[in-house]
PDB file of C-alpha atoms in Angstrom:
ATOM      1  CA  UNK A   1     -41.921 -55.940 -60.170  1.00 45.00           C
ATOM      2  CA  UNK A   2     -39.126 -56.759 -57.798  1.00 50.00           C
ATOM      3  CA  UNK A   3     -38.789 -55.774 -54.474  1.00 56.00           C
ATOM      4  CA  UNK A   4     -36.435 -53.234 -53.152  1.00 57.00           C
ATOM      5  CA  UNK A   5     -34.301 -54.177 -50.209  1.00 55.00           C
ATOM      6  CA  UNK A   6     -34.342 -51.462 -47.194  1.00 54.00           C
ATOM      7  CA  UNK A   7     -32.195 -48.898 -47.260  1.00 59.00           C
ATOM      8  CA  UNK A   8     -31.115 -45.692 -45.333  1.00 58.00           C
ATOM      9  CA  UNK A   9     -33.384 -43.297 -43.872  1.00 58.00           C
ATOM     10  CA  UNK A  10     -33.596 -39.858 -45.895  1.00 66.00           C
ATOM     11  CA  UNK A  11     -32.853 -36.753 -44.866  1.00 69.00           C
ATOM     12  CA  UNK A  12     -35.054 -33.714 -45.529  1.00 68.00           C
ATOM     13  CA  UNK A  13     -34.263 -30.324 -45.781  1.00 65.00           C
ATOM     14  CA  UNK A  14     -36.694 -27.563 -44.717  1.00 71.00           C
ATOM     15  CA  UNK A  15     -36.282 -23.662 -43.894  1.00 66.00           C
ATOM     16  CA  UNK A  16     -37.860 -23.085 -40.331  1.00 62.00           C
ATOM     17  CA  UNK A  17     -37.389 -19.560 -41.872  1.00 60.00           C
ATOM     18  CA  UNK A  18     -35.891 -18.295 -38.522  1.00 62.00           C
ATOM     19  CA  UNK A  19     -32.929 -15.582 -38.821  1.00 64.00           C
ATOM     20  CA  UNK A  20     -29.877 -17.033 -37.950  1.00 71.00           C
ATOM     21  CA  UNK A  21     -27.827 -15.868 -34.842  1.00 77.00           C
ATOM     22  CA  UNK A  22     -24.112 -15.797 -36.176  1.00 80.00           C
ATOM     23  CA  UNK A  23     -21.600 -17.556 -34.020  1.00 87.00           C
ATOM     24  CA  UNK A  24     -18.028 -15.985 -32.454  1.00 79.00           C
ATOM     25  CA  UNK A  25     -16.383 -17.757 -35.536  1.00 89.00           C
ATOM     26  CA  UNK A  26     -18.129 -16.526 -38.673  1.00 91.00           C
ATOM     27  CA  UNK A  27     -18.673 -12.948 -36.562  1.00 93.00           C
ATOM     28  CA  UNK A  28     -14.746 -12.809 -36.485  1.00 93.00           C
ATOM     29  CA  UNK A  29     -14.367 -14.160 -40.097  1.00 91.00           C
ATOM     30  CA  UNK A  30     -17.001 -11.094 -41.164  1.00 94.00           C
ATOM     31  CA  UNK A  31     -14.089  -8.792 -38.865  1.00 95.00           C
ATOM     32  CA  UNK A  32     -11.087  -9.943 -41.176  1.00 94.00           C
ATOM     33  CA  UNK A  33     -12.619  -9.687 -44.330  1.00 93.00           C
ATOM     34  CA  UNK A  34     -13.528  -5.906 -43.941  1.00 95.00           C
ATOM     35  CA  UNK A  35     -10.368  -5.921 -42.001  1.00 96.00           C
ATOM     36  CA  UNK A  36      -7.710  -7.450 -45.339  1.00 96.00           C
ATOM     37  CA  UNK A  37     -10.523  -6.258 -48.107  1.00 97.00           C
ATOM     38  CA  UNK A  38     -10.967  -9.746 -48.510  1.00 96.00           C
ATOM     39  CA  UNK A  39     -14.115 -11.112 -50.499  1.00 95.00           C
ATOM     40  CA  UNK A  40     -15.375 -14.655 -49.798  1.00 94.00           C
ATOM     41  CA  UNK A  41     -16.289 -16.907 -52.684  1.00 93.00           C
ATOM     42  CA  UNK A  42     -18.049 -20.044 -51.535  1.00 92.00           C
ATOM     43  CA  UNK A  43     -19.244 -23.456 -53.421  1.00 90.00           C
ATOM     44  CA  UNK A  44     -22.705 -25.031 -53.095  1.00 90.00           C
ATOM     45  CA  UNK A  45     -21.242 -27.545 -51.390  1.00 88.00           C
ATOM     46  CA  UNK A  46     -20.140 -25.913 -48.965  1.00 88.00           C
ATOM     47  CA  UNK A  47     -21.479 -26.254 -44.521  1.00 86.00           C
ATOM     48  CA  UNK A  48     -24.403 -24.146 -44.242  1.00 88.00           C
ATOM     49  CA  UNK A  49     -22.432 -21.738 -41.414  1.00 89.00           C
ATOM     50  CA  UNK A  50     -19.524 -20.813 -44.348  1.00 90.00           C
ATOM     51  CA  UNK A  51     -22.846 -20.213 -47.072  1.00 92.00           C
ATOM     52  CA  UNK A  52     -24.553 -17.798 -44.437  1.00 92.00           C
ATOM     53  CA  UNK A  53     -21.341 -15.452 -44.084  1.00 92.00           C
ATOM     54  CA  UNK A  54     -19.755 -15.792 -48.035  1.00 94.00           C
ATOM     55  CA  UNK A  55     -20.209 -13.051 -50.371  1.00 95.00           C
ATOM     56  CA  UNK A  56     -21.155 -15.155 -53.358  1.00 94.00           C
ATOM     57  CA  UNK A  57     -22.574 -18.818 -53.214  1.00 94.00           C
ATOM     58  CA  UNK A  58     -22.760 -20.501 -56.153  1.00 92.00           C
ATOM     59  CA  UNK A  59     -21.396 -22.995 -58.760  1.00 88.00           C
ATOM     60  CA  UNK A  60     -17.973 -23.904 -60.417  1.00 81.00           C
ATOM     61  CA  UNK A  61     -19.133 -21.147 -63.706  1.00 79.00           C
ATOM     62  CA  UNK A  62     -20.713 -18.339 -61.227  1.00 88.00           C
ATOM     63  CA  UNK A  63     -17.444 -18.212 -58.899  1.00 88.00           C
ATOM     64  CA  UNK A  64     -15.061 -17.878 -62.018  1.00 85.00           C
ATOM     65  CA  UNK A  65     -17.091 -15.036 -62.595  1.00 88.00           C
ATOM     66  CA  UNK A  66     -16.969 -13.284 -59.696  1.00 92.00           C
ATOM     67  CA  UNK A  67     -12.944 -14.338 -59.059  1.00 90.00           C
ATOM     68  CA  UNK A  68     -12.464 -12.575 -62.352  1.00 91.00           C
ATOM     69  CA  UNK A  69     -15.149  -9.108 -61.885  1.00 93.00           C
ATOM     70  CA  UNK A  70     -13.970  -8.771 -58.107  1.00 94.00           C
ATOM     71  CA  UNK A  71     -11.723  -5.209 -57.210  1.00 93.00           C
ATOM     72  CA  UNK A  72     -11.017  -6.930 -53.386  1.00 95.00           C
ATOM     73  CA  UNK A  73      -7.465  -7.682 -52.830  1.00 95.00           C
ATOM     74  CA  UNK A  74      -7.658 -10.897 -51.270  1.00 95.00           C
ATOM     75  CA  UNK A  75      -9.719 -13.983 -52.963  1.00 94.00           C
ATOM     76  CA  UNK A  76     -10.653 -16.422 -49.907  1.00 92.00           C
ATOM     77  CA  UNK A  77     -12.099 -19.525 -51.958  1.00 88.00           C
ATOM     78  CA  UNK A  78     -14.078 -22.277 -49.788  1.00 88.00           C
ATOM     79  CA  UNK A  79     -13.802 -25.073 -52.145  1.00 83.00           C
ATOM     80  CA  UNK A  80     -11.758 -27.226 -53.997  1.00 82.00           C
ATOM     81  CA  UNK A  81      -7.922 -27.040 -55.506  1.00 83.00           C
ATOM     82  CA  UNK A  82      -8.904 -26.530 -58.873  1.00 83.00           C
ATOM     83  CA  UNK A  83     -11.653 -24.014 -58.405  1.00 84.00           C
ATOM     84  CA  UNK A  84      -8.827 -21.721 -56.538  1.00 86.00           C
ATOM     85  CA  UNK A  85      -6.616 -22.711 -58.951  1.00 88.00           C
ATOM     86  CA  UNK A  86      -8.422 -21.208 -61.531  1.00 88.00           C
ATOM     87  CA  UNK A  87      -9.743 -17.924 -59.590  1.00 88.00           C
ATOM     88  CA  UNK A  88      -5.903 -16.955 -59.715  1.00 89.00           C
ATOM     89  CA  UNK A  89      -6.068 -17.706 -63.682  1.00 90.00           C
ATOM     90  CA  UNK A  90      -8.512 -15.454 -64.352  1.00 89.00           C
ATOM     91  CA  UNK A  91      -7.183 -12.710 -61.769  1.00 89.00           C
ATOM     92  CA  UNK A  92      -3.481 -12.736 -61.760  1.00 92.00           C
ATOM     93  CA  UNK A  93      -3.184  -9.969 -59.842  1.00 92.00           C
ATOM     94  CA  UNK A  94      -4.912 -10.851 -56.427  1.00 93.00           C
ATOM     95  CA  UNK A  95      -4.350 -12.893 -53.562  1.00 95.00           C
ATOM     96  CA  UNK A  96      -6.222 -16.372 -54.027  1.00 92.00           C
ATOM     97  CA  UNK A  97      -6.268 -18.202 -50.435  1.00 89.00           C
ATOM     98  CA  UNK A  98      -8.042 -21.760 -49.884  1.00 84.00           C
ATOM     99  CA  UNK A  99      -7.932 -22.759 -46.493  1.00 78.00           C
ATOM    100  CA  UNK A 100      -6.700 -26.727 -46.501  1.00 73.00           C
ATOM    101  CA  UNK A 101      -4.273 -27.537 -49.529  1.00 66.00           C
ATOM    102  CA  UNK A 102      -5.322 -31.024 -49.412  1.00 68.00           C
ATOM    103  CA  UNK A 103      -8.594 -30.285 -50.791  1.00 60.00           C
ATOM    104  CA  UNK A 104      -8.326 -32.213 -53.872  1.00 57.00           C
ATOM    105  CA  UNK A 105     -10.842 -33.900 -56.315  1.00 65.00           C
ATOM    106  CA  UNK A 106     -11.229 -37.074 -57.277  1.00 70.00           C
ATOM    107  CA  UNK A 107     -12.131 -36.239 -60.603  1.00 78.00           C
ATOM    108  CA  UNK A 108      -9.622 -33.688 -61.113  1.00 77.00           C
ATOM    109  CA  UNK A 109      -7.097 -36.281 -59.811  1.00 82.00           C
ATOM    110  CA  UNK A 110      -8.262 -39.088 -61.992  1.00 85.00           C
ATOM    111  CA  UNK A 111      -6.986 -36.745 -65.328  1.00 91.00           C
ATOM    112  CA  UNK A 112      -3.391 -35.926 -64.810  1.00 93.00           C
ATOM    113  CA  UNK A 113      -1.641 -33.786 -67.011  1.00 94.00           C
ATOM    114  CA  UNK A 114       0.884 -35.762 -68.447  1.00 97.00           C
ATOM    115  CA  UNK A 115      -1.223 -38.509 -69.406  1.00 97.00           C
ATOM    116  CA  UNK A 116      -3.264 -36.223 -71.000  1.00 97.00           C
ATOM    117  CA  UNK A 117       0.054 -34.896 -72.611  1.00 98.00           C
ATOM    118  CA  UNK A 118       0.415 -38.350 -73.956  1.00 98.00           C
ATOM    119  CA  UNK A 119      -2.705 -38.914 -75.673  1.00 98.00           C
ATOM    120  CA  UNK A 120      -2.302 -35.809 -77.103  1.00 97.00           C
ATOM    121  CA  UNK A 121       0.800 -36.484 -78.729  1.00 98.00           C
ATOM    122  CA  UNK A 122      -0.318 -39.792 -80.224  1.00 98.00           C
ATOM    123  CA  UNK A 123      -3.370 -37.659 -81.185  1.00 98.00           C
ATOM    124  CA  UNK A 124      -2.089 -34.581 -82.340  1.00 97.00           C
ATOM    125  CA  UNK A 125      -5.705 -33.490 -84.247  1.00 97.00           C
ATOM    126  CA  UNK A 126      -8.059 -33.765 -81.332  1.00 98.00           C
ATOM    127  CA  UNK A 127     -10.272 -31.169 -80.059  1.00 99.00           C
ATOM    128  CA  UNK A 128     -10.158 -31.808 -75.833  1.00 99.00           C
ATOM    129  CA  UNK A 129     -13.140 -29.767 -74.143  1.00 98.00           C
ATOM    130  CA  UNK A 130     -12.062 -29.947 -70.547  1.00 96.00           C
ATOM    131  CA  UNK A 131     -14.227 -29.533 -67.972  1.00 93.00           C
ATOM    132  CA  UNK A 132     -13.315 -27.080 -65.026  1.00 89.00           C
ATOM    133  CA  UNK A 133     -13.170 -29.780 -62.694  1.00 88.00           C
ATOM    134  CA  UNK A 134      -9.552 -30.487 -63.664  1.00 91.00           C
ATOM    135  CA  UNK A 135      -5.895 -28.985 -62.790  1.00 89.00           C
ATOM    136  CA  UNK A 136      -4.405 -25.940 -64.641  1.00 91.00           C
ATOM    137  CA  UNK A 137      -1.614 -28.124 -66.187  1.00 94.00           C
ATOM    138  CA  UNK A 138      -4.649 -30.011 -67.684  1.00 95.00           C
ATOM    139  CA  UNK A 139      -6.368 -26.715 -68.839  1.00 95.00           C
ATOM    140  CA  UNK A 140      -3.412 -25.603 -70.621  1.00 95.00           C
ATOM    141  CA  UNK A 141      -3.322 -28.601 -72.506  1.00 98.00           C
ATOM    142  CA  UNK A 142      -6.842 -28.446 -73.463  1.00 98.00           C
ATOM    143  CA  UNK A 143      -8.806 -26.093 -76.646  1.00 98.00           C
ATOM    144  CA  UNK A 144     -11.405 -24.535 -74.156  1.00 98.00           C
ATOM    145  CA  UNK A 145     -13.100 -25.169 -71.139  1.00 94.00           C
ATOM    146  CA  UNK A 146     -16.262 -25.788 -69.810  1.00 93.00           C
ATOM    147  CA  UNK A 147     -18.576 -26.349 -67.288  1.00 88.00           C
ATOM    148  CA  UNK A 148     -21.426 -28.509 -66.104  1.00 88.00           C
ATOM    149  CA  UNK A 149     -23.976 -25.405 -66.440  1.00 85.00           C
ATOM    150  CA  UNK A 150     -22.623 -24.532 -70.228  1.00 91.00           C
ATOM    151  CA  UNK A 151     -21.204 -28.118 -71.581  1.00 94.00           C
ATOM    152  CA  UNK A 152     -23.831 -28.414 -74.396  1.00 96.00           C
ATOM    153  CA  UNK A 153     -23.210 -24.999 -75.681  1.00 96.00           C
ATOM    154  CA  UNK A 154     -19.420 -25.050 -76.049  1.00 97.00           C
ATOM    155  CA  UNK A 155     -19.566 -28.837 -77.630  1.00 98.00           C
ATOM    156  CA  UNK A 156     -21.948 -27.426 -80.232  1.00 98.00           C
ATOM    157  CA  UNK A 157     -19.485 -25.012 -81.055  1.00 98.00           C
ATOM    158  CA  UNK A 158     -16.678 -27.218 -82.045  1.00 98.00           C
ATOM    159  CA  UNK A 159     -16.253 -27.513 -86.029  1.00 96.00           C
ATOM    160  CA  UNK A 160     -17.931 -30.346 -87.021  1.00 94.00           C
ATOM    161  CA  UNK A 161     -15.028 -32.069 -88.540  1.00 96.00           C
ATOM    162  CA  UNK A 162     -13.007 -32.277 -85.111  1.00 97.00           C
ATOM    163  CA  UNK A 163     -12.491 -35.028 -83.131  1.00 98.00           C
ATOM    164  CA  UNK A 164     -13.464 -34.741 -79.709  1.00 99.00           C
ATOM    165  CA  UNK A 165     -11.804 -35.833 -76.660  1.00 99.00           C
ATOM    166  CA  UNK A 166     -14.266 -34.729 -73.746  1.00 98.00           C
ATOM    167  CA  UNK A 167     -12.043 -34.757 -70.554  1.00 97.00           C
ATOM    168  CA  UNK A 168     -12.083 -35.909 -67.226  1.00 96.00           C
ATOM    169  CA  UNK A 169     -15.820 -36.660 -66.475  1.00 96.00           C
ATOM    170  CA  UNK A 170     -17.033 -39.897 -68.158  1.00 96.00           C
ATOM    171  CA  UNK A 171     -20.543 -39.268 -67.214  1.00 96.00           C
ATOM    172  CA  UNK A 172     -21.192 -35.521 -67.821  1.00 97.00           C
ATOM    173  CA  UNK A 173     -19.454 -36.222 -71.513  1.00 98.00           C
ATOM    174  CA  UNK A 174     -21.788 -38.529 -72.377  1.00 98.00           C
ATOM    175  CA  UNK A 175     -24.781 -36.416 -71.310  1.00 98.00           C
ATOM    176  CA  UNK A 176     -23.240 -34.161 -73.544  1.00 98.00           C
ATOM    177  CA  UNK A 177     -23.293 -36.695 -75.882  1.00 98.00           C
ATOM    178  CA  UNK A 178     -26.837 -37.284 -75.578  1.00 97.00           C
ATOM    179  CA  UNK A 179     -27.974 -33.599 -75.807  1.00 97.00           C
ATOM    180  CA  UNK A 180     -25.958 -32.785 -78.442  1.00 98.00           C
ATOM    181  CA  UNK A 181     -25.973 -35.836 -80.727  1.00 97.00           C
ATOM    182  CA  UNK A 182     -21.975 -35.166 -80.831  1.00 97.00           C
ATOM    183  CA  UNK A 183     -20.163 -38.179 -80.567  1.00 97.00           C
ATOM    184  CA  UNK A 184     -16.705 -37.758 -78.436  1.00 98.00           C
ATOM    185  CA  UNK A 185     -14.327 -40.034 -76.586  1.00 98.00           C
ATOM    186  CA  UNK A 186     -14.697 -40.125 -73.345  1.00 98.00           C
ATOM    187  CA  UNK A 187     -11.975 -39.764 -70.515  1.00 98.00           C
ATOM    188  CA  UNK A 188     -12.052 -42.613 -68.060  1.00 95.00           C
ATOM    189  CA  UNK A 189     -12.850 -39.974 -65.066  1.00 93.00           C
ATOM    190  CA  UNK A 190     -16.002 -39.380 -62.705  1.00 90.00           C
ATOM    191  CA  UNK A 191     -16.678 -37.817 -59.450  1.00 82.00           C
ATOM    192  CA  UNK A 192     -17.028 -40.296 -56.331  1.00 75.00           C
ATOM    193  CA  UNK A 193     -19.585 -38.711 -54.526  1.00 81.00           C
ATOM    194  CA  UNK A 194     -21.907 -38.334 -57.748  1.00 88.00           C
ATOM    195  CA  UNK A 195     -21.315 -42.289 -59.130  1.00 87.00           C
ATOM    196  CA  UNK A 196     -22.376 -42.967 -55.314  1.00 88.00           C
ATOM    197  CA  UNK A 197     -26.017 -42.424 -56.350  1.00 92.00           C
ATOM    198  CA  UNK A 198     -27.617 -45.634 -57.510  1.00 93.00           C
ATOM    199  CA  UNK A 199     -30.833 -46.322 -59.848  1.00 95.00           C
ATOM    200  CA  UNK A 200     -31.838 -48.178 -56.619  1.00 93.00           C
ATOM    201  CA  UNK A 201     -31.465 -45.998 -54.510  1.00 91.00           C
ATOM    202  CA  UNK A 202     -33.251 -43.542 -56.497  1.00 94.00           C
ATOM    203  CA  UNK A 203     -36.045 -45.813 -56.745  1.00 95.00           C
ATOM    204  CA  UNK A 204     -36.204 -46.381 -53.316  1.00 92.00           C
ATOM    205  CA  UNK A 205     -36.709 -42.635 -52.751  1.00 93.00           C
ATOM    206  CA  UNK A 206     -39.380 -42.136 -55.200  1.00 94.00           C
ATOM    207  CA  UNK A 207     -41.813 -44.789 -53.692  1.00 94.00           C
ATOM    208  CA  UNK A 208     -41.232 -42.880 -50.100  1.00 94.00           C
ATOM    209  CA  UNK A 209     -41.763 -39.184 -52.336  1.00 96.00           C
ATOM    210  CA  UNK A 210     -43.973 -40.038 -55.113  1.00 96.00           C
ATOM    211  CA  UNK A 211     -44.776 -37.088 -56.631  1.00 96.00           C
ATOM    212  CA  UNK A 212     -41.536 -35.398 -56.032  1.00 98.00           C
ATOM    213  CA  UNK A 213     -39.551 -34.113 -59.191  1.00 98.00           C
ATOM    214  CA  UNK A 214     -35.621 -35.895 -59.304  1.00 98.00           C
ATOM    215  CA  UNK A 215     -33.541 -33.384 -60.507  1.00 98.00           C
ATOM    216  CA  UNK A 216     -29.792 -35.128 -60.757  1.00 97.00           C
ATOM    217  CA  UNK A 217     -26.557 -33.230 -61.424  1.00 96.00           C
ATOM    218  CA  UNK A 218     -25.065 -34.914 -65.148  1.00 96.00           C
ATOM    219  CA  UNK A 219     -22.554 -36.306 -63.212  1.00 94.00           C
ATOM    220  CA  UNK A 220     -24.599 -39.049 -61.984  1.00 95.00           C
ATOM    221  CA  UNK A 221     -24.633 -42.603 -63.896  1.00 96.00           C
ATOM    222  CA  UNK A 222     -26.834 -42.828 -67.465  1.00 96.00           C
ATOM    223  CA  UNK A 223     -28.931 -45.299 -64.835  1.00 96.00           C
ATOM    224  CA  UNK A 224     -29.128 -42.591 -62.558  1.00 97.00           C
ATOM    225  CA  UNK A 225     -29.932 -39.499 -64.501  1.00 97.00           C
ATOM    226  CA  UNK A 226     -32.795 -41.928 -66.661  1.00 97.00           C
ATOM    227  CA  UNK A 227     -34.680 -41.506 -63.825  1.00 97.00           C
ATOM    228  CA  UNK A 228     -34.498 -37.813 -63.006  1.00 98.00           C
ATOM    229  CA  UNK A 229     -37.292 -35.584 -64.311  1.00 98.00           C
ATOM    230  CA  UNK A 230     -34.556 -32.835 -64.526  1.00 98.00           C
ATOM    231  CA  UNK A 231     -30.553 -32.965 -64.899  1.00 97.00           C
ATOM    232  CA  UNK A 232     -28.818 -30.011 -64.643  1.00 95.00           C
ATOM    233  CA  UNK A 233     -25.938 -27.891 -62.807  1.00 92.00           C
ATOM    234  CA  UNK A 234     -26.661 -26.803 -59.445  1.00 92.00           C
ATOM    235  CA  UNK A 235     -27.506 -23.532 -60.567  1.00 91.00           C
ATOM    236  CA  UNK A 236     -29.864 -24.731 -62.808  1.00 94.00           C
ATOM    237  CA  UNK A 237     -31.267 -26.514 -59.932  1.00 96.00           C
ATOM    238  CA  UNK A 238     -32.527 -23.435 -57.966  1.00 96.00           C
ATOM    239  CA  UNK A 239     -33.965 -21.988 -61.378  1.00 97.00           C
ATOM    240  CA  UNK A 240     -35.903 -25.473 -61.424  1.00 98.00           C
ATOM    241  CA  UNK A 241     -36.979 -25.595 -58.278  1.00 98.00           C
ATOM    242  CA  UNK A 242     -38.492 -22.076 -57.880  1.00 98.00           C
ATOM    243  CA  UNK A 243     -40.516 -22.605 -60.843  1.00 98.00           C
ATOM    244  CA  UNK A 244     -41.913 -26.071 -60.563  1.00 98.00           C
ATOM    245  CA  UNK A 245     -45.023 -25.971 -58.567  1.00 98.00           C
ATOM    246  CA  UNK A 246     -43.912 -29.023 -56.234  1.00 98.00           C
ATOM    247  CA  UNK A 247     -43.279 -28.162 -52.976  1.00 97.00           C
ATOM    248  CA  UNK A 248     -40.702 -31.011 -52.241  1.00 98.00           C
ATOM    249  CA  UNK A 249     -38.047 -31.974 -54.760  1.00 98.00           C
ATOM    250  CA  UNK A 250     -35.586 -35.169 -54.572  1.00 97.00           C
ATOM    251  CA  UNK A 251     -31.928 -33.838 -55.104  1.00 96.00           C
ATOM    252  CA  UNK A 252     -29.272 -35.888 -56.611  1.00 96.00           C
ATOM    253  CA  UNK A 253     -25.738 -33.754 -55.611  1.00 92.00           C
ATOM    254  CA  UNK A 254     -23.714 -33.555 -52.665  1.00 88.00           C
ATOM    255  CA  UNK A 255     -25.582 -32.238 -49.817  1.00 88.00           C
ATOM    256  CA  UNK A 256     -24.261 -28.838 -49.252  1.00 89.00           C
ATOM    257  CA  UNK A 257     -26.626 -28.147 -52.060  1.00 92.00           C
ATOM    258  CA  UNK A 258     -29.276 -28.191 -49.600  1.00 91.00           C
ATOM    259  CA  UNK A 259     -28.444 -25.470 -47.621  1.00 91.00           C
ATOM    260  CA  UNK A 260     -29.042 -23.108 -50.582  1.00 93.00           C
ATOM    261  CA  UNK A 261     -31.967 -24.438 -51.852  1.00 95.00           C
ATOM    262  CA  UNK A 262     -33.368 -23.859 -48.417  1.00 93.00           C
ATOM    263  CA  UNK A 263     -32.294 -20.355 -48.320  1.00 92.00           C
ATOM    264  CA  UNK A 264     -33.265 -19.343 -51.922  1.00 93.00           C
ATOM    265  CA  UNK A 265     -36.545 -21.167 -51.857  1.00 96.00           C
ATOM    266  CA  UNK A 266     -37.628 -21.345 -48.176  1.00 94.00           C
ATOM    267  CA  UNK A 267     -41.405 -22.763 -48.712  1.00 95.00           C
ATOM    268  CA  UNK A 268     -40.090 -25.754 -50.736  1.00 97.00           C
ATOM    269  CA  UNK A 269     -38.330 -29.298 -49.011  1.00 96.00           C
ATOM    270  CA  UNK A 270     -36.031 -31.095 -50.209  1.00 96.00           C
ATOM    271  CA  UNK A 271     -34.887 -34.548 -50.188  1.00 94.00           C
ATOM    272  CA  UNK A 272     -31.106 -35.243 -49.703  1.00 91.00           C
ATOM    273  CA  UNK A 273     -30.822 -37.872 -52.343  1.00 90.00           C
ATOM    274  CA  UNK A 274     -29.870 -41.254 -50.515  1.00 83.00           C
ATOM    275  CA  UNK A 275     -27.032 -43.594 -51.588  1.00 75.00           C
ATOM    276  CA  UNK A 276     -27.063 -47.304 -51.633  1.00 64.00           C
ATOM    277  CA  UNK A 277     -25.072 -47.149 -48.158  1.00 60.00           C
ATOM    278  CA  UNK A 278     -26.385 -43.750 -46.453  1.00 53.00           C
ATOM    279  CA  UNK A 279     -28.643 -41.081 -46.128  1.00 49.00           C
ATOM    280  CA  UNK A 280     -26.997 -38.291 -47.684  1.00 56.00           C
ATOM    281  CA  UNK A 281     -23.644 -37.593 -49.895  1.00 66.00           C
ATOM    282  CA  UNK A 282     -20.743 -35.683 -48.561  1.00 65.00           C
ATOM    283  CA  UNK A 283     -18.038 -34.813 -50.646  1.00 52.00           C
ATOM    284  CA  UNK A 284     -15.346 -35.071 -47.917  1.00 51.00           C
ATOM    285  CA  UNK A 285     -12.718 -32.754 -50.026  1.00 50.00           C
ATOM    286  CA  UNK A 286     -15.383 -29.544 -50.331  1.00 53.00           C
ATOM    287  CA  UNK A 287     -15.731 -30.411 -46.541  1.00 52.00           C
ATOM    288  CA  UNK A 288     -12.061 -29.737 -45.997  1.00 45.00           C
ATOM    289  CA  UNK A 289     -12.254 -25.838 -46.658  1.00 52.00           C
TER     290      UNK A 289
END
């Protein structure tokens, strides 16, 4: 067996299960949302300080949920362009704010809509099954959309004699692929922080945590998510987590994911997955907002 080269240290995430004192900041942000009826929807990935004070914390599927069900006037979304993109689809009427306009996505970015537009004219039968992580010009130009927590369901819906195009993620489409025995073409796309994880790295990690579970988001590499015990949305990952019996799990997402785990499941640790170049993975657009 070969030897693995060093890498980074890890970084470990534990609940010291102390009660948080809330800081002049998030104590006037609490002010102004009571203040402008405002509610306060909030990605996993998000700091820990904008978790603690949001309203809702959860993934791409839960906060389309709640942008749609909520009756406050003003939708503050800390996350990404496309996620408040698509708050305002699914509630018109309201006030959709996101903090920093630059907050892109590299995966949203690497499927733009008129090339899309393109394939689909020199394909004029194909079924596209967009994933949420994409723009709204691209979701108007696709049959339905999904997302990383309800992929396999919506691909085993599609009539059997369609042709699928499965856009933008490369890597989540072919998980979906390989739990639905579907075979679709695959978009070109991925997301940087997720391809960041390598099946060294990985392995590196699991000889420091041996008999920690690797649960890995499906937007990881095939090399990567071969060597989870678990791959599923983030979601999925709290469900996981709570009802395994290990007390310290090695998490293969961006690291804001941490901060909920630790608040949901406060006797457990987890293990900031490691890259091949550092200890943890930031996505620095979520970061933005």
């Amino acid at each position: 067996m070969a030897t693995l080269a060093p890498g980074p240290p890890v970084q470990i995430f534990k609940s010291t299960n102390e009660e948080k004192t809330l800081s002049f900041d998030q104590e006037e942000i609490l002010r102004l949302k009571k203040e402008k009826n405002a509610i306060l929807l909030c990605h996993n990935y998000q700091i820990d300080a904008i978790q603690q004070i949001s309203d809702y914390v959860g993934d791409s599927l839960g906060l389309a949920r709640q942008a749609a069900e909520t009756d406050a006037e003003i939708i503050v979304f800390c996350g990404v362009h496309f996620m408040a993109e698509t708050a305002k689809i699914l509630n018109p009427g309201k006030t959709v704010l996101l903090p920093d306009m630059e907050a892109g996505c590299s995966l949203s970015d690497s499927c733009p809509a008129e090339k899309l537009a393109l394939y689909r004219e020199k394909n004029p039968d194909i079924y596209v099954v967009a994933y949420v992580n994409c723009s709204a010009e691209v979701k108007a130009l696709s049959d339905v959309i999904c997302t990383s927590g309800n992929a396999v369901q919506i691909v085993n819906r599609v009539p059997e004699d369609r042709e699928i195009l499965f856009v933008p993620d490369q890597n989540l489409g072919q998980w979906v692929m390989g739990q639905t025995n579907r075979k679709m073409n695959l978009w070109p796309g991925s997301c940087y922080a997720h391809v960041l994880f390598t099946q060294e790295s990985v392995e590196r990690c699991r000889l420091e945590y041996p008999n920690a579970p690797v649960v890995a988001h499906p937007e990881c590499m095939d090399s990567v998510r071969d060597l989870a015990d678990e791959v599923c949305s983030t979601e999925k990952m709290v469900s996981f987590c709570r009802d395994n019996p290990s007390e310290t799990f090695i998490i293969l997402t961006e690291t804001g994911m941490m901060h909920r785990l630790n608040r949901e499941l406060p006797d457990k640790s987890f293990v900031a997955g490691p890259t091949g170049h550092c200890a943890c993975n930031d996505c620095r657009f979520m970061k933005m907002n």
